[in-house]
Amino acid sequence: MRQRVDGRKVRGERRRTEIIEATLRVIERDGVAGVTHRTVAREAGVPTTSTTYHFASLDDLLIATLISCARDMATEVYWMIDRARSRGSRGAEEVANLLAEALGPRRGRTMAEYELYLLAARRPELRPAARRWLDVLTSMVRHDDEVAFRVFLAGIDGLLIQGLIDDEPPTAEELRPVVDYLLKPR
Amino acid sequence: MRQRVDGRKVRGERRRTEIIEATLRVIERDGVAGVTHRTVAREAGVPTTSTTYHFASLDDLLIATLISCARDMATEVYWMIDRARSRGSRGAEEVANLLAEALGPRRGRTMAEYELYLLAARRPELRPAARRWLDVLTSMVRHDDEVAFRVFLAGIDGLLIQGLIDDEPPTAEELRPVVDYLLKPR
DNA sequence: ATGCTACCTGAACGATAGTCCCAAAATATC
DNA sequence: GATATTTTGGGACTATCGTTCAGGTAGCAT
């Protein structure tokens, strides 16, 4: 008996999230350009019309994917910072490792995130979601050195973007001195 | 008599460059997603098949556009640096002004450049072209503090990307302290 | 059982995409 | 001038796109 209505609703939500996850995989593989109702449906293993049933349009699907992706990124970054802090280190090594990971094994995911990022540049309604991971980071640091923190965030973004057009991803060792310099206080 | 062959070639090249310029305008307006043979042809004022005649495929058109765009960007950045140097200043104000311009009046162009940038992330053959403006900058500075320079480049890229998802573009005055801090030596 | 509702899906429609084909025009070569 | 080559432009073919639609299925109240 226990909440059959919820059970049904949960099932519906599950489909939705499966489609969103499939969309993200498609973007990782082929980019936003590769996202169609049919490719997403095939990736998710659902009939084509299922994507149009759960999302009013392809645009809504992309928007939902960006929001989900940004939320994942934000929580991930949150725990990364938290872990680095609990170790008591200044975090330079941790940051270098994470950058190397984002440009190596997780390269597709990183590309997807920046493609959705640029999508937000053209659609104002997506910007709050795209800014979320920046906001999470901003909320975690003291505000007495705002300029230095903005420079740090910009540096991270720049290193990631530039790392994406390297022929082979930089290693954590190569990244380390750059991150060190970036974190060094003036 | 004088070089009829060149004359013909020039005319052919002219069509080509017109199509490339039209492609860039389309990307500025609607993004890479809006680029089709037909939209580009309409923008350039040429018949649809003209784009397929001068470029073997849509991909070739995008590649040619990226290369042209990167070359323009590189020469522009070159003269910007040169001007800043001749003024004897450290260039912080000049850089802040250029960033504000890139995020304000030239916002569409900046978006186009980063979309093509991300395109290069997925296609190795585009990467040399995408890296060109970085190379131009790199070749202009002394190599005795490479790390600092890499941080500077990453910072610029990050500030531009993040500025693209601001609801209203930052002014040169707002950018100034950040650029100042970014340029400050450790 | 009988509706009622939310959930799901196969088939199909109209629009638009990339690209090919062929003839006309322009240009170069003899 | 005659011929060959390049360039141009209109039309059409096929594939795929987003989306609609009509119907099917499963849980729930009456």
XYZ file of C-alpha atoms (C1' of nucleotides) in Angstrom:
432
model
C 0.000 0.000 0.000
C 2.774 2.270 1.044
C 2.580 5.303 -1.200
C 1.762 3.814 -4.506
C 1.392 7.295 -5.892
C 4.932 8.126 -4.903
C 6.080 4.861 -6.349
C 4.622 5.765 -9.684
C 6.011 9.250 -9.559
C 9.453 7.942 -8.626
C 9.341 5.665 -11.624
C 8.593 8.637 -13.829
C 11.418 10.672 -12.333
C 13.727 7.761 -12.837
C 13.072 7.773 -16.537
C 13.751 11.456 -16.607
C 17.104 11.145 -14.898
C 18.053 8.200 -17.092
C 17.406 10.349 -20.137
C 19.406 13.211 -18.675
C 22.328 10.914 -17.925
C 22.159 9.520 -21.446
C 22.167 13.067 -22.800
C 25.292 13.860 -20.848
C 26.987 10.750 -22.205
C 26.071 11.761 -25.746
C 27.504 15.227 -25.175
C 30.686 13.726 -23.757
C 31.055 11.547 -26.820
C 29.832 13.722 -29.688
C 29.270 17.170 -28.266
C 26.090 19.199 -28.050
C 25.821 18.970 -31.822
C 25.279 15.220 -31.496
C 22.254 15.561 -29.256
C 19.015 14.597 -30.987
C 15.913 12.910 -29.713
C 16.958 9.759 -31.446
C 20.592 9.586 -30.367
C 19.649 10.260 -26.762
C 16.865 7.685 -26.851
C 19.187 5.080 -28.340
C 21.820 5.840 -25.699
C 19.251 5.539 -22.925
C 17.673 2.423 -24.385
C 14.221 3.955 -24.560
C 11.912 4.616 -27.500
C 12.370 7.869 -29.366
C 9.158 9.455 -28.230
C 10.027 8.936 -24.604
C 12.347 11.940 -24.741
C 9.617 14.144 -26.136
C 7.194 12.906 -23.524
C 9.395 13.783 -20.572
C 10.789 16.999 -22.041
C 8.685 19.478 -23.915
C 11.437 20.127 -26.409
C 15.083 19.407 -27.131
C 15.895 22.729 -25.553
C 14.297 21.702 -22.296
C 16.349 18.537 -22.380
C 19.576 20.488 -22.808
C 18.586 22.889 -20.058
C 17.780 20.073 -17.672
C 21.092 18.415 -18.522
C 23.067 21.588 -17.866
C 21.377 22.113 -14.519
C 22.016 18.534 -13.473
C 25.592 18.699 -14.693
C 26.257 21.966 -12.886
C 24.837 20.566 -9.661
C 27.057 17.498 -9.870
C 30.060 19.664 -10.577
C 29.267 21.949 -7.667
C 28.933 19.162 -5.105
C 32.054 17.501 -6.436
C 34.037 20.694 -6.160
C 32.596 21.191 -2.696
C 33.932 17.868 -1.436
C 37.229 18.406 -3.192
C 37.770 21.660 -1.323
C 36.590 20.110 1.901
C 39.006 17.212 1.577
C 41.896 19.507 0.733
C 41.139 21.574 3.814
C 40.887 18.651 6.174
C 44.361 17.614 5.113
C 45.598 20.946 6.293
C 47.613 21.517 3.155
C 47.303 24.637 1.094
C 45.764 22.406 -1.519
C 48.072 23.093 -4.433
C 48.864 19.455 -4.967
C 45.216 18.512 -4.645
C 44.235 21.093 -7.231
C 46.950 19.971 -9.649
C 45.780 16.381 -9.336
C 42.204 17.342 -9.989
C 43.122 19.360 -13.055
C 45.156 16.481 -14.454
C 42.232 14.169 -13.841
C 39.783 16.550 -15.508
C 42.046 16.760 -18.569
C 42.900 13.059 -18.662
C 40.413 10.354 -17.742
C 37.539 12.786 -17.369
C 38.325 14.757 -20.500
C 34.983 14.077 -22.168
C 33.141 15.254 -19.125
C 35.197 18.428 -18.961
C 34.495 19.168 -22.602
C 30.807 18.622 -21.996
C 30.840 21.038 -19.093
C 32.433 23.787 -21.119
C 30.106 23.231 -24.040
C 27.167 23.666 -21.717
C 28.988 26.654 -20.267
C 29.073 28.312 -23.655
C 25.456 27.374 -24.187
C 24.701 29.440 -21.095
C 26.526 32.372 -22.668
C 23.828 32.491 -25.349
C 20.843 31.758 -23.086
C 20.370 33.960 -20.061
C 18.046 31.480 -18.345
C 20.912 28.997 -18.125
C 23.387 31.335 -16.496
C 22.390 30.813 -12.866
C 22.952 27.092 -13.304
C 26.263 27.625 -15.070
C 27.472 29.933 -12.337
C 26.571 27.521 -9.585
C 29.949 25.889 -9.183
C 31.596 29.281 -9.063
C 29.117 30.316 -6.382
C 29.782 27.186 -4.358
C 33.475 27.943 -4.360
C 32.922 31.586 -3.584
C 30.741 30.749 -0.608
C 33.443 28.555 0.843
C 36.238 31.077 1.103
C 36.707 34.114 3.234
C 35.750 37.331 1.550
C 38.669 39.414 2.681
C 40.633 38.596 -0.442
C 38.055 38.619 -3.167
C 40.332 39.766 -5.958
C 42.847 37.002 -5.342
C 40.058 34.472 -5.351
C 38.615 35.702 -8.621
C 42.048 35.421 -10.168
C 42.330 31.887 -8.840
C 38.976 30.864 -10.352
C 39.818 32.445 -13.676
C 43.168 30.692 -13.680
C 41.549 27.308 -13.109
C 39.081 27.890 -15.920
C 41.840 29.024 -18.243
C 44.086 26.090 -17.465
C 41.236 23.675 -18.141
C 40.242 25.292 -21.412
C 43.800 25.451 -22.668
C 44.430 21.908 -21.509
C 41.582 20.768 -23.723
C 43.423 21.817 -26.872
C 46.707 20.221 -25.882
C 47.632 17.239 -28.006
C 48.297 15.242 -24.881
C 46.873 16.172 -21.516
C 49.325 17.734 -19.060
C 50.302 15.662 -16.068
C 49.834 16.695 -12.471
C 53.601 17.193 -12.198
C 53.580 19.625 -15.109
C 50.587 21.439 -13.689
C 52.000 21.652 -10.192
C 54.352 24.652 -10.575
C 51.695 26.616 -12.441
C 49.103 25.961 -9.742
C 51.700 26.787 -7.128
C 52.378 30.119 -8.732
C 48.675 30.758 -9.155
C 48.033 30.173 -5.451
C 51.048 32.107 -4.255
C 49.924 35.266 -2.473
C 51.162 38.656 -3.666
C 48.534 39.931 -69.954
C 49.862 40.482 -66.508
C 49.165 37.351 -64.516
C 45.728 36.340 -65.669
C 46.119 33.182 -63.679
C 46.540 35.129 -60.504
C 43.581 37.268 -61.437
C 41.337 34.279 -61.688
C 42.653 32.786 -58.561
C 42.074 36.010 -56.688
C 38.454 36.088 -57.776
C 37.964 32.527 -56.632
C 39.643 33.258 -53.341
C 37.402 36.252 -52.898
C 34.283 34.118 -52.947
C 35.907 31.797 -50.493
C 36.744 34.556 -48.051
C 33.277 36.057 -48.430
C 31.793 32.727 -47.450
C 34.170 32.409 -44.510
C 33.283 35.891 -43.300
C 29.592 35.077 -43.626
C 30.154 31.898 -41.638
C 31.790 33.861 -38.858
C 28.850 36.267 -38.775
C 26.434 33.352 -38.531
C 28.424 31.873 -35.656
C 28.469 35.218 -33.889
C 24.710 35.466 -34.217
C 23.468 31.894 -33.747
C 26.483 29.853 -32.734
C 28.101 26.906 -34.472
C 24.766 25.108 -34.280
C 23.297 27.675 -36.663
C 25.823 27.002 -39.390
C 24.328 25.216 -42.392
C 25.035 25.487 -46.074
C 21.830 27.399 -46.514
C 22.178 29.879 -43.668
C 25.742 30.692 -44.648
C 24.805 31.067 -48.287
C 21.920 33.384 -47.405
C 24.199 35.437 -45.166
C 26.809 35.715 -47.900
C 24.253 36.415 -50.615
C 25.342 33.488 -52.763
C 23.455 30.419 -53.970
C 23.357 27.434 -51.682
C 25.566 25.257 -53.787
C 28.331 27.821 -53.808
C 29.342 26.778 -50.309
C 29.605 23.135 -51.344
C 31.611 24.059 -54.375
C 34.267 26.011 -52.501
C 34.354 23.739 -49.478
C 34.234 19.986 -49.760
C 32.004 19.708 -46.724
C 30.537 21.690 -43.872
C 33.418 20.497 -41.757
C 35.936 22.027 -44.117
C 34.020 25.275 -43.917
C 34.163 25.290 -40.134
C 37.847 24.424 -40.196
C 38.623 27.208 -42.635
C 36.616 29.623 -40.511
C 38.460 28.672 -37.343
C 41.826 29.086 -39.013
C 40.868 32.488 -40.392
C 39.406 33.540 -37.066
C 42.470 32.410 -35.147
C 44.747 34.297 -37.522
C 42.757 37.497 -37.091
C 42.806 37.071 -33.344
C 46.540 36.430 -33.330
C 47.436 39.525 -35.348
C 45.057 41.613 -33.271
C 46.603 40.409 -30.044
C 50.032 41.021 -31.537
C 49.312 44.682 -32.208
C 47.626 45.056 -28.852
C 50.749 43.875 -27.072
C 52.933 45.981 -29.302
C 50.920 49.097 -28.576
C 50.930 48.453 -24.849
C 54.696 48.062 -24.939
C 55.361 51.194 -26.925
C 53.477 53.157 -24.303
C 55.932 51.948 -21.759
C 53.225 50.984 -19.296
C 53.031 47.570 -17.786
C 49.886 47.191 -19.846
C 47.375 46.418 -17.110
C 45.032 49.179 -18.142
C 45.332 48.238 -21.776
C 44.509 44.627 -20.980
C 41.510 45.585 -18.852
C 40.157 47.759 -21.641
C 40.554 44.988 -24.157
C 38.787 42.487 -21.943
C 35.892 44.891 -21.382
C 35.662 45.422 -25.114
C 35.727 41.693 -25.812
C 32.897 41.150 -23.331
C 30.870 44.190 -24.376
C 30.672 45.378 -27.975
C 32.575 42.395 -29.317
C 30.745 39.825 -27.232
C 29.415 37.873 -30.194
C 32.873 37.594 -31.651
C 34.300 36.403 -28.356
C 31.620 33.731 -28.063
C 32.372 32.608 -31.593
C 36.054 32.319 -30.799
C 35.456 30.117 -27.783
C 32.965 27.957 -29.633
C 35.571 27.322 -32.265
C 38.068 26.781 -29.461
C 35.952 23.976 -28.072
C 35.526 22.601 -31.553
C 39.293 22.263 -31.633
C 39.147 20.279 -28.400
C 37.294 17.541 -30.279
C 39.258 17.702 -33.520
C 43.014 17.360 -33.305
C 43.585 18.864 -36.751
C 42.147 22.161 -35.531
C 44.365 22.487 -32.503
C 47.384 24.143 -34.146
C 45.083 26.885 -35.419
C 43.383 27.269 -32.051
C 46.718 27.541 -30.296
C 48.017 30.161 -32.665
C 47.102 33.210 -30.617
C 48.668 31.632 -27.568
C 51.800 30.960 -29.588
C 51.937 34.529 -30.830
C 51.816 35.797 -27.285
C 54.352 33.250 -26.106
C 56.787 34.224 -28.831
C 56.625 37.848 -27.777
C 57.726 37.514 -24.185
C 60.990 36.571 -22.627
C 61.243 32.954 -21.562
C 62.834 33.508 -18.195
C 59.555 33.337 -16.322
C 57.481 30.915 -18.291
C 55.310 29.848 -15.396
C 54.166 33.389 -14.674
C 53.290 33.841 -18.301
C 51.276 30.655 -18.462
C 49.331 31.805 -15.434
C 48.695 35.134 -17.107
C 47.350 33.495 -20.273
C 45.140 31.133 -18.295
C 43.820 34.047 -16.273
C 42.873 35.979 -19.388
C 41.064 32.976 -20.825
C 39.255 32.368 -17.566
C 38.173 35.970 -17.180
C 36.792 35.980 -20.703
C 34.889 32.725 -20.304
C 33.422 33.746 -16.979
C 32.571 37.177 -18.326
C 30.489 35.512 -21.017
C 28.038 34.134 -18.461
C 27.668 37.377 -16.566
C 24.258 38.940 -16.920
C 25.876 42.226 -17.767
C 29.432 42.509 -19.027
C 31.984 43.786 -16.521
C 33.415 47.224 -17.126
C 37.087 48.002 -17.551
C 37.059 49.611 -14.096
C 35.757 46.430 -12.499
C 38.275 44.358 -14.395
C 41.202 46.606 -13.590
C 42.044 45.403 -10.050
C 41.758 41.767 -11.104
C 44.088 42.279 -14.043
C 46.403 44.246 -11.792
C 46.580 41.397 -9.347
C 47.021 38.900 -12.167
C 50.009 40.810 -13.529
C 51.588 41.450 -10.161
C 54.817 39.475 -9.859
C 55.316 37.095 -6.954
C -16.192 -4.555 -14.031
C -15.859 0.377 -15.362
C -14.220 4.443 -15.884
C -10.223 7.632 -14.760
C -5.672 8.849 -14.769
C -0.874 8.998 -15.564
C 2.577 6.755 -18.246
C 4.376 4.990 -22.365
C 5.188 3.958 -27.482
C 4.955 2.858 -32.728
C 3.951 5.236 -36.814
C 4.014 9.081 -39.468
C 4.113 14.088 -40.989
C 6.223 18.201 -42.466
C 10.481 20.676 -42.449
C 15.114 20.985 -43.202
C 19.525 19.154 -43.614
C 23.907 17.806 -46.726
C 25.123 16.843 -50.988
C 24.954 15.575 -55.907
C 23.945 16.606 -60.840
C 23.899 19.227 -64.889
C 23.584 23.172 -67.625
C 24.789 28.103 -68.200
C 28.107 31.658 -67.681
C 32.669 33.287 -67.182
C 37.355 32.879 -67.914
C 41.715 31.018 -69.621
C 44.341 28.727 -73.436
C 45.292 27.864 -77.982
C 37.592 32.878 -82.985
C 37.488 28.000 -81.018
C 38.176 25.080 -77.313
C 39.054 23.720 -72.547
C 38.654 24.788 -67.711
C 36.849 26.953 -63.849
C 33.034 29.034 -61.598
C 28.215 29.695 -60.832
C 23.440 28.579 -59.875
C 19.015 26.122 -60.019
C 16.863 21.899 -58.952
C 16.257 17.616 -56.735
C 17.357 13.352 -54.113
C 17.827 11.076 -49.851
C 18.450 11.115 -44.963
C 17.384 12.745 -40.709
C 15.496 16.012 -37.862
C 11.724 17.649 -34.110
C 7.380 16.900 -33.120
C 2.525 15.255 -33.312
C -0.993 11.851 -32.844
C -3.625 8.027 -31.856
C -3.644 4.369 -29.338
C -1.936 0.953 -25.682
C -0.819 -0.374 -20.781
C -0.902 -0.294 -15.810
C -2.411 1.347 -11.327
C -6.406 3.253 -8.618
C -11.208 4.753 -6.998
C -15.917 3.914 -7.532
